[in-house]
Short mmCIF file of C-alpha atoms and ligand atoms in Angstrom, two decimals:
data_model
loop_
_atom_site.label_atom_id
_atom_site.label_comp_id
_atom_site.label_asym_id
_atom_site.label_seq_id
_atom_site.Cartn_x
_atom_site.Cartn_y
_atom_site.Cartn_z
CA UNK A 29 47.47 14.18 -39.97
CA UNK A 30 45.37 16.60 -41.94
CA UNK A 31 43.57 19.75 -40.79
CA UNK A 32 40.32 21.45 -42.03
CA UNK A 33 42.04 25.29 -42.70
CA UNK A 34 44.79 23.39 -44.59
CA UNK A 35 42.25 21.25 -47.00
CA UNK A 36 40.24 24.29 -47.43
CA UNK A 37 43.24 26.16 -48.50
CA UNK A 38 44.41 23.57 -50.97
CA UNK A 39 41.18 23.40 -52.42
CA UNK A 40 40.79 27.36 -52.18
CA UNK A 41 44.01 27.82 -54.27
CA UNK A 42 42.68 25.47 -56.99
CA UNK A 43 44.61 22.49 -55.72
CA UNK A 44 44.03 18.70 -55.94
CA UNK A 45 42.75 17.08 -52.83
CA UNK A 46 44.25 14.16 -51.57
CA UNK A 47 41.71 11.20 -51.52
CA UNK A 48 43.20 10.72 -47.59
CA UNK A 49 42.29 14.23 -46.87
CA UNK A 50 38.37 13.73 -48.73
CA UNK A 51 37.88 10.94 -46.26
CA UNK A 52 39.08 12.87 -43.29
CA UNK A 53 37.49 15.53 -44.15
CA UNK A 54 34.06 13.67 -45.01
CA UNK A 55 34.16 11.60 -41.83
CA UNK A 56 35.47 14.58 -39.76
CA UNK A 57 31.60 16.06 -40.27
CA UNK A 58 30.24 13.34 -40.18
CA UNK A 59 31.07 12.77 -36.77
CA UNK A 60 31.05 16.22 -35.99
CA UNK A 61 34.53 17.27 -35.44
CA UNK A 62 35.02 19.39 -38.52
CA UNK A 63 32.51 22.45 -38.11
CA UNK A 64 29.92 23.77 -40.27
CA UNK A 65 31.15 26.76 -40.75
CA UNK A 66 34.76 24.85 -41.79
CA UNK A 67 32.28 22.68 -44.40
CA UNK A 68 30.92 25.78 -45.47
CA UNK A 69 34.16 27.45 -46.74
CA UNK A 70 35.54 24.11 -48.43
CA UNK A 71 31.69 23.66 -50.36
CA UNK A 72 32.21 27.09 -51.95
CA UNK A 73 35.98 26.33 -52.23
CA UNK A 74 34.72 23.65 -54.39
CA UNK A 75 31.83 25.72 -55.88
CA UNK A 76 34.33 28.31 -57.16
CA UNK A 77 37.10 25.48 -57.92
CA UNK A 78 35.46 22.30 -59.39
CA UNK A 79 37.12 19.22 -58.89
CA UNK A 80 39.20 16.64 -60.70
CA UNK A 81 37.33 13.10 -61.82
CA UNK A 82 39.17 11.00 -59.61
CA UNK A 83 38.42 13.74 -56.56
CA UNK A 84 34.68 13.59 -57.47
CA UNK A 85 34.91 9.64 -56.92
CA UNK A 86 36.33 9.67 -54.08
CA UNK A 87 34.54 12.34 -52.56
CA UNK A 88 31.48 10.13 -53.72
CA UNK A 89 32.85 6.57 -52.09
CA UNK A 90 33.69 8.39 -48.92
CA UNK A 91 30.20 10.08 -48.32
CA UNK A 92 28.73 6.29 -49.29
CA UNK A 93 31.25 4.48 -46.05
CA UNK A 94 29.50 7.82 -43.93
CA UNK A 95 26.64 4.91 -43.64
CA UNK A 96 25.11 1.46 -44.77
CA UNK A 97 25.24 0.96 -47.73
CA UNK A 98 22.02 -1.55 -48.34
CA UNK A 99 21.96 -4.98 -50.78
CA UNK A 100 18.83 -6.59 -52.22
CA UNK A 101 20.55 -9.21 -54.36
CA UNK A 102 18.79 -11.94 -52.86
CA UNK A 103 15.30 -10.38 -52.82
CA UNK A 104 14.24 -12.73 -56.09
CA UNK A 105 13.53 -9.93 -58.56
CA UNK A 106 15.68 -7.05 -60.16
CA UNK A 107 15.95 -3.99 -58.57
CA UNK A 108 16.02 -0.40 -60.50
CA UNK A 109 15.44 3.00 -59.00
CA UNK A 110 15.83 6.86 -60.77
CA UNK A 111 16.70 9.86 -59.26
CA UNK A 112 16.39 13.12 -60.85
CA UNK A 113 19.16 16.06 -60.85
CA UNK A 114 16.31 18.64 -58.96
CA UNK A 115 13.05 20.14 -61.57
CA UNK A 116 9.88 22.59 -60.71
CA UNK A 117 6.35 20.82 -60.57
CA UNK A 118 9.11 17.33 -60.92
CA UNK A 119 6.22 14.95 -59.62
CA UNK A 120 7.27 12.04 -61.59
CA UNK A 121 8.48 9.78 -58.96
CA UNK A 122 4.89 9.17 -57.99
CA UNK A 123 3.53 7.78 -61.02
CA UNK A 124 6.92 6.07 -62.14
CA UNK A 125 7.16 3.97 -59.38
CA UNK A 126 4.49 2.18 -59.37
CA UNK A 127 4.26 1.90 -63.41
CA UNK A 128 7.77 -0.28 -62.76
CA UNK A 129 6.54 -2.08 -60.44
CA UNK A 130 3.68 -2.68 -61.58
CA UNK A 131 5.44 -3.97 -64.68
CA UNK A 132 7.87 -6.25 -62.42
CA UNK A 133 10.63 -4.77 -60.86
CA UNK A 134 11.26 -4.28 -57.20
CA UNK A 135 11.97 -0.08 -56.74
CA UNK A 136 14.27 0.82 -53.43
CA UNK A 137 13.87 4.95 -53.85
CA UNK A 138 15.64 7.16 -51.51
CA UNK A 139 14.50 10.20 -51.91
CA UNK A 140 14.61 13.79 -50.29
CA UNK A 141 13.47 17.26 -49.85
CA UNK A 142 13.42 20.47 -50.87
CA UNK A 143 16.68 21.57 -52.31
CA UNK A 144 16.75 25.34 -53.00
CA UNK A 145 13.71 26.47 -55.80
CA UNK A 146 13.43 22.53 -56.64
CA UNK A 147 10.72 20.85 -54.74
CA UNK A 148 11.24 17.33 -52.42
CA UNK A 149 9.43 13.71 -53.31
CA UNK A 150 9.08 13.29 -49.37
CA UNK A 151 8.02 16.58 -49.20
CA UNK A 152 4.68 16.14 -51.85
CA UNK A 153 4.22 12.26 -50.31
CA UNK A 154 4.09 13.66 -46.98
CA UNK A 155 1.18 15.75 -47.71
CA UNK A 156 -0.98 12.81 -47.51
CA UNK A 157 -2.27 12.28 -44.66
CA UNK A 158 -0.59 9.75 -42.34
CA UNK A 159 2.67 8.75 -44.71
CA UNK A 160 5.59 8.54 -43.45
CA UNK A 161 8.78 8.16 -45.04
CA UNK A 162 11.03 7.41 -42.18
CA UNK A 163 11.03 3.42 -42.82
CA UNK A 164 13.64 1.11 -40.60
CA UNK A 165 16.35 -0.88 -42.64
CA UNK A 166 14.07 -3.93 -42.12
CA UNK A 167 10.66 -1.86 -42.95
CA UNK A 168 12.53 -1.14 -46.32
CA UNK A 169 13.40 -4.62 -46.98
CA UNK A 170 10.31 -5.78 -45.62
CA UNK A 171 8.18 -3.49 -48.21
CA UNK A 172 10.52 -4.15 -50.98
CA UNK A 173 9.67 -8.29 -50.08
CA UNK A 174 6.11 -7.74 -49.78
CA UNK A 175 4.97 -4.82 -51.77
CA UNK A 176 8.05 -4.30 -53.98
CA UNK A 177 8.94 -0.65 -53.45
CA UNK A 178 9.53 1.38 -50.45
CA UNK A 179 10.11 5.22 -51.03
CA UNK A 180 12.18 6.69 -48.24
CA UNK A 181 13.89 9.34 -45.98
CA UNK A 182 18.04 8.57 -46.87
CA UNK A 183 18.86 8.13 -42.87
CA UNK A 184 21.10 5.85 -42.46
CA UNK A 185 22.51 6.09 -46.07
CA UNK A 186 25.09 8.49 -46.83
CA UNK A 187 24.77 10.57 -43.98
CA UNK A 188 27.54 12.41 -45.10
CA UNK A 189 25.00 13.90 -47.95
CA UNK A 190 22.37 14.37 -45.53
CA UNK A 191 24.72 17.34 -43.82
CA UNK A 192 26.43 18.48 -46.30
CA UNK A 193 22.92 18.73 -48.75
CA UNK A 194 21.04 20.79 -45.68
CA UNK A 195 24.81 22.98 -45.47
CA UNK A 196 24.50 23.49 -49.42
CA UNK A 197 20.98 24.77 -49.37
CA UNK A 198 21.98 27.48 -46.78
CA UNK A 199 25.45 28.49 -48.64
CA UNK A 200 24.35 28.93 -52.31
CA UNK A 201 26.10 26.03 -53.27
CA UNK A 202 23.83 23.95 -54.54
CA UNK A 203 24.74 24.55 -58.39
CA UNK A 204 28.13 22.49 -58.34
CA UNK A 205 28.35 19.43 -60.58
CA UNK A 206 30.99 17.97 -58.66
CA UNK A 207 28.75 18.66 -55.36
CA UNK A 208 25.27 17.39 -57.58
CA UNK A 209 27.02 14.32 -58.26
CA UNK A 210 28.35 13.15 -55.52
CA UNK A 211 25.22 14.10 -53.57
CA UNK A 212 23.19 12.02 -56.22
CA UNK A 213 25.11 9.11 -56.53
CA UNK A 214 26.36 8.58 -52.72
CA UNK A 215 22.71 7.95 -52.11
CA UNK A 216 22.11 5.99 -55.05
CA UNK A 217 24.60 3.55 -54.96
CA UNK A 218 24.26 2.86 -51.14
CA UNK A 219 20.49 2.42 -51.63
CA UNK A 220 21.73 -1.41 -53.15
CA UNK A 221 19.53 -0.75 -56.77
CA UNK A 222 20.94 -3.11 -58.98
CA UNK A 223 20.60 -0.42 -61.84
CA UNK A 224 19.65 3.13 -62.34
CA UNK A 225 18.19 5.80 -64.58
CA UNK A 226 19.57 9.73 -63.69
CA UNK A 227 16.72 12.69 -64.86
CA UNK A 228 19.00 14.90 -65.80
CA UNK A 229 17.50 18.63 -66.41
CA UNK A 230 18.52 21.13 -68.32
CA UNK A 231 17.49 24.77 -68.58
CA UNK A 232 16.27 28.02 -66.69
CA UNK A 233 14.94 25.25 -63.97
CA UNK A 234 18.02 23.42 -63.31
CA UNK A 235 20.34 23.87 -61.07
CA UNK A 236 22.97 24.05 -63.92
CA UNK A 237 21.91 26.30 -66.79
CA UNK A 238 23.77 25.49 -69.31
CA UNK A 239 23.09 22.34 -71.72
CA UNK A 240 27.15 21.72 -72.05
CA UNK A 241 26.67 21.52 -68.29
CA UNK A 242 23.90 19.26 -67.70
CA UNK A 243 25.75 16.77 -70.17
CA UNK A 244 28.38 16.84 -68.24
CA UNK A 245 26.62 16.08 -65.47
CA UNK A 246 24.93 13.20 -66.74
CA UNK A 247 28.32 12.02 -67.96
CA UNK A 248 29.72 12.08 -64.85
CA UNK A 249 26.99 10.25 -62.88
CA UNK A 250 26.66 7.86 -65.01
CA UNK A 251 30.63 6.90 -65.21
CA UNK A 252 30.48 6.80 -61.10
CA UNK A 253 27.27 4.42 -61.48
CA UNK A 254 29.28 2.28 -63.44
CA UNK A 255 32.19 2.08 -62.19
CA UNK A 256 30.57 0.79 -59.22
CA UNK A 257 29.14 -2.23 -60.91
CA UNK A 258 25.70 -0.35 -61.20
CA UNK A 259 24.42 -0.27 -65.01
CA UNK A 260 23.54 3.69 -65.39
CA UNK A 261 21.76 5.34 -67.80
CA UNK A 262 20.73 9.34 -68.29
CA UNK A 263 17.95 11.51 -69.77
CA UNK A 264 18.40 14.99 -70.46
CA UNK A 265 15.27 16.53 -70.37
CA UNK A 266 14.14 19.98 -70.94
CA UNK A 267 13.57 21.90 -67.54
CA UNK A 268 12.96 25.42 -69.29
CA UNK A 269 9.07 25.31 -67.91
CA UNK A 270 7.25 23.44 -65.11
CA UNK A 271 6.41 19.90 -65.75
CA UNK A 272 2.20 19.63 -65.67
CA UNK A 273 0.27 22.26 -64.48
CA UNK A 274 0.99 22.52 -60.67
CA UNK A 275 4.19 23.30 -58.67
CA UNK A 276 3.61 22.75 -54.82
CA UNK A 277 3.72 19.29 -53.04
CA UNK A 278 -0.22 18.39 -52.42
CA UNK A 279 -1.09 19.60 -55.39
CA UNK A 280 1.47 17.64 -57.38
CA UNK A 281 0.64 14.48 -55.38
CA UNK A 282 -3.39 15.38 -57.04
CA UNK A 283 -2.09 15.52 -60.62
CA UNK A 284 0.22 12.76 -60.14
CA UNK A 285 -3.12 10.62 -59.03
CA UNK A 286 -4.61 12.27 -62.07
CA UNK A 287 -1.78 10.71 -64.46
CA UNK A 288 -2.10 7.33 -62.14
CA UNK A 289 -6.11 7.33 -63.10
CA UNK A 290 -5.14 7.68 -67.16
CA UNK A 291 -5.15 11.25 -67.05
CA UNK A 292 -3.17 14.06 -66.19
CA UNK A 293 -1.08 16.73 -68.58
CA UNK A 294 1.08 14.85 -71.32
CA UNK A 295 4.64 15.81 -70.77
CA UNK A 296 3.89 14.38 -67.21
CA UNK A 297 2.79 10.83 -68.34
CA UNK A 298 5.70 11.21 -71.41
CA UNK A 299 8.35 11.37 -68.97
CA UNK A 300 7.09 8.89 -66.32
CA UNK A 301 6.28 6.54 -69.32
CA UNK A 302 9.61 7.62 -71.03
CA UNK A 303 11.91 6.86 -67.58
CA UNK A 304 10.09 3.98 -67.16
CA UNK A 305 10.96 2.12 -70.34
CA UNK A 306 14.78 3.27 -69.65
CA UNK A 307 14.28 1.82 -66.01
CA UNK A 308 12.94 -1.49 -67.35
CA UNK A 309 15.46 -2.05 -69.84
CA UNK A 310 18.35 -1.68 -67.15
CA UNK A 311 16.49 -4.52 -65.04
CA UNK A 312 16.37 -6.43 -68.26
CA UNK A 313 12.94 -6.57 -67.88
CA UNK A 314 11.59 -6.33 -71.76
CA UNK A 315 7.95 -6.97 -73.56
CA UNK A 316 6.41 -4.65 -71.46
CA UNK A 317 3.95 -1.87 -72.45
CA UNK A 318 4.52 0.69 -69.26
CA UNK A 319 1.64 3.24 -70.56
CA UNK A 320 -0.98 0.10 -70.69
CA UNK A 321 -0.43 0.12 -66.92
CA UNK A 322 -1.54 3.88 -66.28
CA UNK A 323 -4.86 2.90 -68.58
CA UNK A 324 -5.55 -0.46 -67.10
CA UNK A 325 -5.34 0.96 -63.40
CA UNK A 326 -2.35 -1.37 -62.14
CA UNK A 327 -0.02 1.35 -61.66
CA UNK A 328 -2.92 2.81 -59.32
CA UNK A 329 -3.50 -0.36 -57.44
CA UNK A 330 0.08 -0.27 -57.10
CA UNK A 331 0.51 2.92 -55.61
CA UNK A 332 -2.45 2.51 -53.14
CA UNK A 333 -0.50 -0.71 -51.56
CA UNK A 334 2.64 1.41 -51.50
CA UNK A 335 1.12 4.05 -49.85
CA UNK A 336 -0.77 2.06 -47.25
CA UNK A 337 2.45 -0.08 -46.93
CA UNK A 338 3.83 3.16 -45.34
CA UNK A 339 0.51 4.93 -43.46
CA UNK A 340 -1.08 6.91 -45.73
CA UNK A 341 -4.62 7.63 -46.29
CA UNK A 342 -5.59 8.31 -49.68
CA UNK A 343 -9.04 8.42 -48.86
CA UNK A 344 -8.40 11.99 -46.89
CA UNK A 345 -8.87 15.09 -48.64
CA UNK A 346 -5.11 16.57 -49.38
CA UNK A 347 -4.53 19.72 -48.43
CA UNK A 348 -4.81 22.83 -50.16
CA UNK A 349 -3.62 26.62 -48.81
CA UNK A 350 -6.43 28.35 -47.20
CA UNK A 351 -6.23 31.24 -49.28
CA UNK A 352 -6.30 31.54 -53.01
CA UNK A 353 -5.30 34.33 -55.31
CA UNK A 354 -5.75 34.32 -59.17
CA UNK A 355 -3.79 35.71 -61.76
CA UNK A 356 -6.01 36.67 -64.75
CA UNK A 357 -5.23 37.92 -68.62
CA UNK A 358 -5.03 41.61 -69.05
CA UNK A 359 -6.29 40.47 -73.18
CA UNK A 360 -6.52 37.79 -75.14
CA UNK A 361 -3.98 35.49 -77.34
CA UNK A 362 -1.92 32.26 -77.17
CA UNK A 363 -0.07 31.61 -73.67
CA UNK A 364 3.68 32.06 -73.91
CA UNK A 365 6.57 29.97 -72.39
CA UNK A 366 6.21 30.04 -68.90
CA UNK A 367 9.70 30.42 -66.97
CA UNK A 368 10.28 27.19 -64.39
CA UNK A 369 12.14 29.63 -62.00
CA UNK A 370 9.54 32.31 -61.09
CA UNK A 371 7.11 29.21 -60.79
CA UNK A 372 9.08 27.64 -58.51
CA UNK A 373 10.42 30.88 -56.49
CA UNK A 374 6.91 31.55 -56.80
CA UNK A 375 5.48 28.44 -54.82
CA UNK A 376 8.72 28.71 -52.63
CA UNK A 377 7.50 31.93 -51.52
CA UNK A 378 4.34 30.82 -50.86
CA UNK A 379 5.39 28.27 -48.24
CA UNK A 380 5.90 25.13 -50.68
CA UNK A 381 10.08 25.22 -49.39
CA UNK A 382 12.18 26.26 -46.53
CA UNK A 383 13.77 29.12 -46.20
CA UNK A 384 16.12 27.37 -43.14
CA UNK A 385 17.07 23.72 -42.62
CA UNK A 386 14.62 21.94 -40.88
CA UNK A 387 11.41 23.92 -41.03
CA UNK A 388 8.38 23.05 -42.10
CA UNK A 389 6.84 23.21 -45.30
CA UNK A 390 2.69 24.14 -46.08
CA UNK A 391 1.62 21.10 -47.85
CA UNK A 392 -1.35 23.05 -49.56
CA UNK A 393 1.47 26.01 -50.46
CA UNK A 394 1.60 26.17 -54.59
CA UNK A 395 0.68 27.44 -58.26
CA UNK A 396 -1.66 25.84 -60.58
CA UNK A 397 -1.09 26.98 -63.88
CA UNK A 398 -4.12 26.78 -66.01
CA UNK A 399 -3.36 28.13 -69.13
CA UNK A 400 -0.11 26.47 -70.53
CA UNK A 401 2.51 27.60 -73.10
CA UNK A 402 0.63 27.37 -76.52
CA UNK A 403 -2.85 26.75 -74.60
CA UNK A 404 -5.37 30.07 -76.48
CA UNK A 405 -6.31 32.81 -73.81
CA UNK A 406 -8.99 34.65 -73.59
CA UNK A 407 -8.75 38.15 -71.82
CA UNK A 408 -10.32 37.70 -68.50
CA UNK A 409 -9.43 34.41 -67.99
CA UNK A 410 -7.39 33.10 -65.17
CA UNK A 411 -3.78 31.93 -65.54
CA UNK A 412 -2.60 30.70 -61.98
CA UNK A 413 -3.97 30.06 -59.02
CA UNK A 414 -1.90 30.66 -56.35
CA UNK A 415 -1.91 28.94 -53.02
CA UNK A 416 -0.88 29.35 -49.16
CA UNK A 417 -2.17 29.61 -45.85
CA UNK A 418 -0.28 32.83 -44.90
CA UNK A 419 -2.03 35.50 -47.62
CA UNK A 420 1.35 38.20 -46.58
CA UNK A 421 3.01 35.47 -48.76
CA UNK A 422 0.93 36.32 -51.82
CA UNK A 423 2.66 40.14 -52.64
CA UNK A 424 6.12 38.10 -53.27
CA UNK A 425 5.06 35.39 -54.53
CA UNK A 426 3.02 37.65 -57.30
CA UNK A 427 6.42 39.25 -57.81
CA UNK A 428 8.21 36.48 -58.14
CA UNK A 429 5.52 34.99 -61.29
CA UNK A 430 5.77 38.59 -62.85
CA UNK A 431 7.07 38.57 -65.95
CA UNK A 432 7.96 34.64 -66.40
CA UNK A 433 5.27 34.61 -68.11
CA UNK A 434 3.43 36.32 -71.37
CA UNK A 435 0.24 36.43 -73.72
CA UNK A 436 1.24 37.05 -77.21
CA UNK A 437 0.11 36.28 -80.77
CA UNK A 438 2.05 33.65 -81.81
CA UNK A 439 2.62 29.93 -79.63
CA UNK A 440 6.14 30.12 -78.24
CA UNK A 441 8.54 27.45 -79.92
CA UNK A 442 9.37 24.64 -77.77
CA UNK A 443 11.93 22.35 -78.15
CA UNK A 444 11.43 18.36 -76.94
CA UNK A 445 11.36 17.34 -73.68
CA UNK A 446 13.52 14.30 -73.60
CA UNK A 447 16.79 15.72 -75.54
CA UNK A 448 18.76 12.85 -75.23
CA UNK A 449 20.42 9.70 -73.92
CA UNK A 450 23.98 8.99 -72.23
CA UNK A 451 24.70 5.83 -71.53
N1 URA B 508 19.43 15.80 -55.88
C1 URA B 508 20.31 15.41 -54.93
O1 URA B 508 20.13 14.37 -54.30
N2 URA B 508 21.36 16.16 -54.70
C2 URA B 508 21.62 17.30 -55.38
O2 URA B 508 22.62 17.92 -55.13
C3 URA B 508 20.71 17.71 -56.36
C4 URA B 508 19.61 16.94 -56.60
#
């Protein structure tokens, strides 16, 4: 018999949990009979404490048996799907989804919200009008047979994750690797991909800071992936300054249809293209150019039928905050590096995240940044735009962007954005 003070204690004290008390404890919340406020001490038990390898698996496998765990093995065609570890103006789901499809593979995606400063794929495709992302078991495999992707709210999968991820943004204890993983991979492995590629980021816009960190990470996922008869690869990829120039879900959902067209801000299409070509070689899929798919418009047909598939309207105008305040430069020079975190607190303040489980986000809430590191200023000219519908949300936000951010004389030196590969 175990109790929830006693495995809170052990784990408090810096002991090893039992794998019997991980599944009691996981399917004690679950059901409900082990409180939050219980869950809440043992999360930053294990925030402060870490946990073993062999406790991170199992704390993985039991959140996966919280739910279904799905299998496409007989849908005909491989399946492949890529989750990243949380990034600011991290749009890249929407173009990379339909570039692998439209290069062959079938794409289950799970995805979620908000977590803390990093934004939510559901969140940005939920800004177009009509989609919805709460598909049925059989709408999934329904979309995955007809369409060939389906992007979607967890539910039923690792339910576990769904608690405990909504606990974690409310208790500061989102920046665990042991918690990061698990989260990740319960979901990932119970979505039934037959392979997957892990975004893993690294720097001031990641939830773990440190490089040494974010390898670690990546390690880790990918040994659980794996292990569990999933082929897993990882990129590290720098997170130091927003990806593209907007952070805020409609307006990443616009630039993403601007990289879908043949367009949009390079590091953007490098890392869709980039993820893609890891994504196809796990599916075994090889000889394909993913790029000539953004240029040739099949990635965009793609994406249309996906987001029809699930009642969207791309023909509506998205939505954009009702108010709009610029940020301009005091003089002239070359744009500095542009700090991910005061972005995204930025656009969080704005109305872009939640501040409490469960509330609603502004879909037109955000920054556009139009002057990016190395881009020449002149003085005068405007920097950001910022976003909202509520304009007492501007003052905060403005503090928030003040000071991640500089015009100097010289073009800031920055490092590549894919760093490496485990795996
Ligand atoms: N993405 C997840 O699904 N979980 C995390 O904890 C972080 C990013």
């Amino acid at each position: 018999m175990f109790d929830a003070p006693s495995i809170i204690r052990t784990k408090r004290d810096g002991g090893v949990l039992a794998d019997a008390a991980i599944d009691w404890v996981i399917d004690g919340y679950t059901r409900g009979a082990v409180a939050d406020e219980q869950m809440s001490a043992l999360l930053m038990a294990i925030f402060l404490r870490g946990m073993t390898s062999a406790e991170i698996t199992r704390w993985t496998a039991a959140m996966i048996d919280s739910g279904e765990r799905f299998d496409f093995g007989d849908l005909g065609r491989p399946t492949v799907d890529k989750h990243s570890t949380g990034g600011v103006g991290d749009k890249i789901t929407i173009p990379l989804v339909p570039v692998v499809l439209a290069c062959g593979a079938a794409v289950p995606q799970a995805a979620g919200r908000g977590l803390g400063h990093t934004g939510g794929t559901l969140d940005k495709l939920e800004s177009i009008a009509g989609f919805t992302a709460e598909l049925s078991k059989a709408q999934i495999r329904g979309q995955l047979a007809g369409v060939g992707a389906a992007i979607f709210a967890a539910g039923e999968l690792a339910p576990a994750d769904r608690k405990i991820y909504a606990l974690r943004d409310i208790t500061a204890t989102t920046e665990s690797l042991p918690l990061i993983a698990s989260s990740v991979m319960s979901k990932k492995l119970a979505e039934g991909a037959s392979s997957l590629v892990l975004d893993v980021k690294v720097g001031k816009g990641a939830f773990l800071k440190t490089e040494a960190e974010s390898r670690e990470l990546a390690a880790t996922m990918v040994e659980l992936g794996n292990a569990s008869g999933v082929p897993t690869r990882a990129l590290l990829t720098d997170m130091n300054r927003p990806l593209g120039r907007t952070v805020g879900n409609a307006l990443e959902v616009a630039e993403s249809l601007e990289v879908l067209a043949g367009g949009g801000p390079d590091d953007v299409v490098e890392l869709t293209v980039a993820l893609a070509v890891e994504m196809l070689a796990t599916a075994g899929i090889e000889d394909v150019d993913p790029a000539r798919t953004l240029n040739d418009g099949t990635a965009m047909d793609r994406f249309r039928e996906l987001v029809a598939a699930q009642g969207g309207d791309l023909t509506a105008p998205l939505p954009i905050g009702a108010h709009a305040e610029t940020v301009t430069a005091g003089a002239g020079g070359v744009m500095g590096d542009i700090d991910a975190m005061s972005v995204a607190m930025a656009a969080w303040r704005l109305g872009a995240g939640r501040a409490a489980p469960g509330q609603p986000v502004q879909f037109g809430a955000g920054v556009r940044i139009h002057r990016r590191p190395g881009d020449p200023v002149a003085a005068g000219e405007t920097l950001f735009t910022l976003y909202t519908d509520t304009p007492e949300r501007v003052a905060p936000a403005l503090a928030e962007l003040d000071g991640g951010w500089s015009v100097g004389t010289q073009p800031p030196r920055i490092g590549p954005l894919i760093i490496d590969r485990i795996g």
